[in-house]
């Protein structure tokens, strides 16, 4: 259950409310959700308790969202959540493209990508320094060296960094260099890692697990938010279905579904969502039309030479064409 408070409520009234809630359920907790003080309890209160809380000074609303994704739910928060990454808006009407190679491979590769992104007006550069690969014999990433490269290139071209953290042991390393932390599909339900991400003060880009139900995905977001970090961005990156023709099935319907269930920003990743560069543009446009807040896409100077995911990486001409098409579509789309 969620209890929201009125704007500008004083410390004394907040404390009084906290005292009453702790008497009703000692597991109550509080969170500053982007400026709004919110109390949340693991269970719903009964009707008599609700009346008691309703009568307290400063209570704005009492809500009963689905219990395992309360803070992520749109039941208590009607407006779309948006926030700044430094000076760059994410969510709530700010459409963003996050682009770059699957993996950081070298300074020259990243420099070429960074310059191209700047020229295309893309604000976020992506690239993994720790790569979760299916085979232990595949390229595993440049680790700290890769983080340094992506940071330096981003600073050179005025970009923000998004990169993946695969384990708690490298979280501090990643946090030092990145602006946004990516949690990959394979780690979506690594609950101990998610709890750690609740304690950081950087946004988390939470990819959908490859066989995750929508409610499991929102439950994963809840882990991060309920541990103190409200800045969560969801990303639909394709799921496993019975069909094997494409690497994954991009679940475009998840975009409006998430928007009806949750206030969190929702992105789409048509690179992993299809596994084939031919289908990136149509699926990116379809995702934008479905109402997503941004696209993550893989780009490489020479996709055929990429050390990972080259077949689902755009070359520079294709990236330019994609960005142009997204900009044109944005102009004619109705607001969803
Ligand atoms: C990636 O973004 O390179 C990646 C590994 O994605 P996912 O976790 O969606 O497979
Ligand atoms: Mn990849």
Coordinates of C-alpha atoms and ligand atoms in Angstrom, one line a residue:
X1 CA 0.0 0.0 0.0
X2 CA 1.2 3.5 -0.8
X3 CA 0.6 6.7 1.1
X4 CA 1.4 9.9 -0.6
X5 CA 2.0 13.1 1.2
X6 CA 1.1 16.7 0.4
X7 CA 3.7 19.0 -1.1
X8 CA 5.7 21.0 1.4
X9 CA 4.6 18.9 4.4
X10 CA 6.7 19.7 7.5
X11 CA 9.1 17.4 9.3
X12 CA 6.8 17.2 12.4
X13 CA 3.8 16.0 10.4
X14 CA 5.9 13.6 8.4
X15 CA 7.3 12.1 11.6
X16 CA 3.8 11.8 13.0
X17 CA 2.6 10.0 9.9
X18 CA 5.6 7.7 10.1
X19 CA 4.8 6.8 13.7
X20 CA 1.3 5.9 12.9
X21 CA 2.3 3.8 10.0
X22 CA 5.0 2.0 12.0
X23 CA 2.3 1.1 14.6
X24 CA 0.2 -0.4 11.8
X25 CA 3.0 -2.3 10.2
X26 CA 6.6 -2.0 11.3
X27 CA 7.8 -3.0 7.8
X28 CA 6.6 0.4 6.4
X29 CA 9.2 2.3 4.5
X30 CA 9.6 5.7 2.9
X31 CA 11.1 7.1 -0.3
X32 CA 11.7 10.4 -1.8
X33 CA 10.4 9.7 -5.3
X34 CA 11.8 12.5 -7.4
X35 CA 10.8 15.2 -4.8
X36 CA 7.6 13.5 -3.6
X37 CA 7.7 11.9 -0.1
X38 CA 6.0 8.5 -0.3
X39 CA 5.4 5.9 2.3
X40 CA 4.9 2.3 1.3
X41 CA 4.0 -0.9 3.1
X42 CA 4.4 -4.5 2.0
X43 CA 0.7 -5.3 2.5
X44 CA -2.6 -3.5 2.2
X45 CA -4.3 -2.0 5.2
X46 CA -7.8 -2.9 6.2
X47 CA -10.7 -0.4 5.8
X48 CA -10.5 0.8 9.4
X49 CA -6.7 1.4 9.2
X50 CA -7.2 3.2 5.9
X51 CA -9.7 5.6 7.6
X52 CA -7.3 6.2 10.4
X53 CA -4.4 7.1 8.0
X54 CA -6.7 9.2 5.8
X55 CA -7.5 11.5 8.7
X56 CA -3.9 12.3 9.4
X57 CA -2.4 15.7 8.6
X58 CA -0.6 15.9 5.2
X59 CA -1.9 12.6 3.7
X60 CA -2.6 13.2 0.0
X61 CA -3.7 9.8 -1.1
X62 CA -3.8 6.1 -0.2
X63 CA -3.4 3.6 -3.0
X64 CA -3.5 -0.2 -3.3
X65 CA -1.4 -1.1 -6.4
X66 CA -0.4 -4.7 -7.2
X67 CA 1.6 -5.6 -4.2
X68 CA 4.8 -6.8 -5.8
X69 CA 5.2 -3.7 -8.0
X70 CA 3.7 -0.9 -6.0
X71 CA 6.1 1.9 -6.6
X72 CA 6.5 1.0 -10.2
X73 CA 2.8 1.0 -10.7
X74 CA 0.7 3.7 -12.4
X75 CA -2.0 3.2 -9.8
X76 CA -0.5 5.8 -7.4
X77 CA 1.4 7.9 -10.0
X78 CA -0.6 9.0 -13.0
X79 CA 2.0 11.2 -14.7
X80 CA 4.8 9.7 -16.7
X81 CA 8.0 9.7 -14.9
X82 CA 10.9 11.7 -16.4
X83 CA 14.2 12.8 -15.1
X84 CA 17.4 14.4 -16.1
X85 CA 20.7 12.7 -16.7
X86 CA 22.8 15.8 -16.1
X87 CA 21.1 18.1 -18.6
X88 CA 19.5 15.4 -20.8
X89 CA 15.9 14.5 -20.3
X90 CA 14.7 10.9 -20.2
X91 CA 11.1 9.9 -20.2
X92 CA 8.0 12.1 -20.0
X93 CA 8.1 13.3 -23.6
X94 CA 11.9 13.4 -24.1
X95 CA 12.6 10.8 -26.8
X96 CA 16.2 9.6 -26.7
X97 CA 18.4 7.3 -28.8
X98 CA 21.1 5.4 -27.1
X99 CA 23.6 4.0 -29.6
X100 CA 27.0 2.3 -29.8
X101 CA 28.6 -1.0 -30.3
X102 CA 27.7 -4.1 -28.4
X103 CA 31.2 -4.0 -26.9
X104 CA 33.9 -1.4 -26.4
X105 CA 36.7 -2.8 -28.6
X106 CA 39.3 0.0 -29.0
X107 CA 39.8 3.7 -28.7
X108 CA 39.6 4.2 -32.5
X109 CA 36.4 2.2 -32.8
X110 CA 34.7 4.3 -30.0
X111 CA 36.1 7.6 -31.3
X112 CA 34.6 7.0 -34.7
X113 CA 31.2 6.0 -33.1
X114 CA 31.3 9.0 -30.7
X115 CA 31.9 11.5 -33.5
X116 CA 29.1 10.0 -35.6
X117 CA 26.6 10.1 -32.7
X118 CA 27.4 13.7 -32.1
X119 CA 26.9 14.5 -35.7
X120 CA 23.6 12.7 -35.7
X121 CA 22.3 14.5 -32.6
X122 CA 22.3 11.3 -30.5
X123 CA 23.0 12.1 -26.8
X124 CA 23.9 8.7 -25.3
X125 CA 26.8 6.4 -26.2
X126 CA 26.5 2.7 -25.3
X127 CA 29.1 -0.1 -25.2
X128 CA 29.8 -3.0 -22.9
X129 CA 33.1 -3.3 -21.1
X130 CA 32.0 -6.4 -19.2
X131 CA 30.2 -8.7 -21.7
X132 CA 27.9 -11.5 -20.6
X133 CA 28.7 -14.0 -23.5
X134 CA 27.0 -17.3 -24.1
X135 CA 30.4 -18.9 -24.7
X136 CA 33.3 -18.5 -22.3
X137 CA 35.6 -18.5 -25.3
X138 CA 34.0 -15.4 -26.9
X139 CA 35.3 -11.9 -26.3
X140 CA 34.5 -10.9 -22.7
X141 CA 35.1 -7.2 -22.9
X142 CA 38.0 -4.8 -22.1
X143 CA 36.8 -4.3 -18.5
X144 CA 38.2 -1.2 -16.8
X145 CA 40.2 -0.2 -19.9
X146 CA 36.9 -0.3 -21.8
X147 CA 35.2 1.9 -19.2
X148 CA 37.9 4.5 -19.5
X149 CA 37.7 4.5 -23.3
X150 CA 33.9 5.0 -23.4
X151 CA 34.1 7.8 -20.8
X152 CA 36.8 9.7 -22.6
X153 CA 35.1 9.4 -25.9
X154 CA 31.8 10.5 -24.4
X155 CA 33.4 13.6 -22.8
X156 CA 35.2 14.4 -26.1
X157 CA 31.9 14.5 -28.0
X158 CA 29.5 15.8 -25.2
X159 CA 27.7 12.5 -24.8
X160 CA 26.3 10.6 -21.8
X161 CA 27.5 7.0 -21.1
X162 CA 25.4 3.9 -20.6
X163 CA 27.2 0.7 -19.9
X164 CA 26.3 -2.7 -18.3
X165 CA 27.1 -3.9 -14.9
X166 CA 27.2 -7.7 -14.7
X167 CA 28.1 -8.3 -11.1
X168 CA 28.3 -6.5 -7.7
X169 CA 32.1 -7.0 -7.7
X170 CA 32.4 -4.5 -10.6
X171 CA 29.7 -2.0 -9.6
X172 CA 32.0 0.6 -8.1
X173 CA 34.2 0.4 -11.2
X174 CA 31.3 0.9 -13.5
X175 CA 29.7 3.7 -11.4
X176 CA 32.9 5.7 -11.5
X177 CA 32.8 5.9 -15.3
X178 CA 29.1 5.8 -16.4
X179 CA 26.1 8.1 -16.3
X180 CA 23.5 5.3 -16.6
X181 CA 23.9 1.7 -15.4
X182 CA 22.5 -1.0 -17.7
X183 CA 21.2 -4.3 -16.3
X184 CA 21.2 -6.9 -19.0
X185 CA 18.5 -9.5 -19.8
X186 CA 20.5 -12.2 -18.0
X187 CA 20.6 -10.2 -14.8
X188 CA 17.1 -8.9 -14.7
X189 CA 16.3 -11.2 -11.8
X190 CA 19.6 -11.0 -10.0
X191 CA 17.8 -9.6 -6.9
X192 CA 20.9 -9.0 -4.8
X193 CA 22.4 -6.9 -7.6
X194 CA 19.1 -5.1 -8.0
X195 CA 19.1 -4.2 -4.3
X196 CA 22.5 -2.7 -4.6
X197 CA 21.3 -0.6 -7.5
X198 CA 18.6 0.8 -5.2
X199 CA 21.4 2.4 -3.2
X200 CA 23.1 4.2 -6.0
X201 CA 22.3 7.7 -7.3
X202 CA 22.5 7.0 -11.0
X203 CA 19.6 5.9 -13.3
X204 CA 19.3 2.2 -14.0
X205 CA 18.4 0.9 -17.5
X206 CA 16.6 -2.4 -16.8
X207 CA 16.3 -4.7 -19.7
X208 CA 13.6 -7.3 -19.8
X209 CA 14.7 -10.9 -19.2
X210 CA 14.6 -13.1 -22.2
X211 CA 11.7 -15.1 -20.8
X212 CA 10.4 -12.6 -18.3
X213 CA 6.7 -11.9 -17.8
X214 CA 5.7 -8.3 -17.6
X215 CA 4.9 -8.6 -13.9
X216 CA 8.3 -10.2 -13.2
X217 CA 10.0 -7.3 -15.0
X218 CA 8.0 -4.7 -13.0
X219 CA 8.9 -6.7 -9.8
X220 CA 12.6 -6.3 -10.7
X221 CA 12.1 -2.6 -11.1
X222 CA 10.4 -2.6 -7.7
X223 CA 13.5 -4.1 -6.1
X224 CA 15.5 -1.1 -7.3
X225 CA 12.9 1.6 -6.5
X226 CA 12.0 0.2 -3.1
X227 CA 15.6 0.2 -2.1
X228 CA 15.8 3.9 -2.7
X229 CA 16.4 4.6 -6.4
X230 CA 13.4 5.9 -8.3
X231 CA 15.3 6.5 -11.6
X232 CA 14.5 3.3 -13.4
X233 CA 14.2 3.0 -17.2
X234 CA 12.7 -0.2 -18.7
X235 CA 13.8 -1.6 -22.0
X236 CA 12.0 -4.2 -24.1
X237 CA 14.7 -6.2 -25.8
X238 CA 12.9 -9.1 -27.2
X239 CA 11.8 -12.4 -25.7
X240 CA 12.1 -16.1 -26.5
X241 CA 9.1 -17.5 -28.3
X242 CA 8.4 -20.7 -30.2
X243 CA 9.8 -19.0 -33.4
X244 CA 13.5 -19.3 -34.1
X245 CA 13.7 -17.4 -37.4
X246 CA 14.9 -14.3 -35.6
X247 CA 17.2 -14.1 -32.5
X248 CA 14.3 -12.8 -30.4
X249 CA 10.7 -11.6 -30.7
X250 CA 10.5 -7.9 -30.0
X251 CA 7.3 -7.6 -28.0
X252 CA 6.1 -4.3 -29.3
X253 CA 2.8 -4.7 -27.4
X254 CA 4.8 -4.6 -24.2
X255 CA 5.3 -0.9 -24.8
X256 CA 1.7 0.2 -24.4
X257 CA 1.1 -2.5 -21.8
X258 CA 4.0 -1.1 -19.7
X259 CA 2.6 2.4 -20.2
X260 CA -0.8 1.3 -18.9
X261 CA 0.7 -0.5 -15.8
X262 CA 3.6 1.7 -15.0
X263 CA 4.7 5.3 -15.0
X264 CA 8.4 4.4 -15.7
X265 CA 10.1 5.3 -19.0
X266 CA 10.1 2.5 -21.5
X267 CA 12.6 2.0 -24.3
X268 CA 12.9 -0.6 -27.1
X269 CA 16.1 -2.4 -28.3
X270 CA 15.4 -3.6 -31.9
X271 CA 19.0 -4.8 -32.2
X272 CA 18.7 -7.6 -29.6
X273 CA 15.0 -7.7 -30.3
X274 CA 15.5 -9.0 -33.8
X275 CA 19.2 -10.0 -34.1
X276 CA 19.3 -8.8 -37.7
X277 CA 20.2 -5.3 -38.9
X278 CA 17.6 -5.4 -41.7
X279 CA 14.8 -5.3 -39.2
X280 CA 16.1 -2.7 -36.9
X281 CA 14.6 0.3 -38.6
X282 CA 11.1 -1.0 -39.1
X283 CA 11.0 -2.2 -35.5
X284 CA 12.4 1.0 -34.1
X285 CA 9.7 3.0 -36.0
X286 CA 7.0 0.5 -34.8
X287 CA 8.3 0.9 -31.3
X288 CA 8.2 4.7 -31.5
X289 CA 4.6 4.5 -33.0
X290 CA 3.7 2.3 -30.0
X291 CA 4.7 5.0 -27.7
X292 CA 8.2 4.2 -26.4
X293 CA 10.4 6.9 -24.8
X294 CA 13.5 5.9 -26.7
X295 CA 15.5 3.4 -28.7
X296 CA 18.7 1.5 -27.8
X297 CA 20.5 0.4 -30.9
X298 CA 23.8 -1.2 -31.7
X299 CA 26.1 0.6 -34.1
X300 CA 29.6 -0.3 -35.3
X301 CA 32.0 1.4 -37.8
X302 CA 32.5 -1.9 -39.6
X303 CA 29.8 -4.3 -38.4
X304 CA 31.4 -7.3 -40.2
X305 CA 34.4 -6.9 -38.0
X306 CA 32.6 -6.5 -34.7
X307 CA 33.8 -8.7 -31.9
X308 CA 30.2 -9.3 -30.8
X309 CA 26.7 -8.8 -32.3
X310 CA 27.9 -7.4 -35.6
X311 CA 24.9 -8.9 -37.5
X312 CA 22.6 -6.8 -35.4
X313 CA 24.7 -3.6 -35.6
X314 CA 23.9 -0.7 -37.9
X315 CA 26.7 0.9 -39.9
X316 CA 27.0 4.7 -39.9
X317 CA 24.9 5.3 -42.9
X318 CA 22.2 3.1 -41.5
X319 CA 22.3 4.9 -38.2
X320 CA 22.0 8.3 -39.9
X321 CA 19.0 7.1 -41.9
X322 CA 17.4 5.6 -38.7
X323 CA 17.7 8.9 -36.8
X324 CA 16.3 10.8 -39.7
X325 CA 13.3 8.5 -40.0
X326 CA 12.7 8.6 -36.2
X327 CA 12.8 12.4 -36.3
X328 CA 10.3 12.5 -39.3
X329 CA 7.9 10.0 -37.6
X330 CA 8.0 11.9 -34.3
X331 CA 6.7 15.0 -36.1
X332 CA 3.6 13.3 -37.4
X333 CA 2.7 11.0 -34.5
X334 CA -0.2 11.8 -32.2
X335 CA 0.5 11.9 -28.5
X336 CA -0.4 8.6 -27.0
Ligands
LIG1 C1 23.7 -5.6 -24.7 O1 23.0 -4.6 -24.6 O2 24.7 -5.7 -25.4 C2 23.2 -6.9 -24.1 C3 24.0 -7.9 -23.7 O3 21.8 -6.9 -24.1 P1 20.8 -8.0 -23.5 O4 21.1 -8.0 -22.0 O5 19.5 -7.4 -23.8 O6 21.0 -9.3 -24.1
LIG2 MN1 24.9 -6.9 -27.8

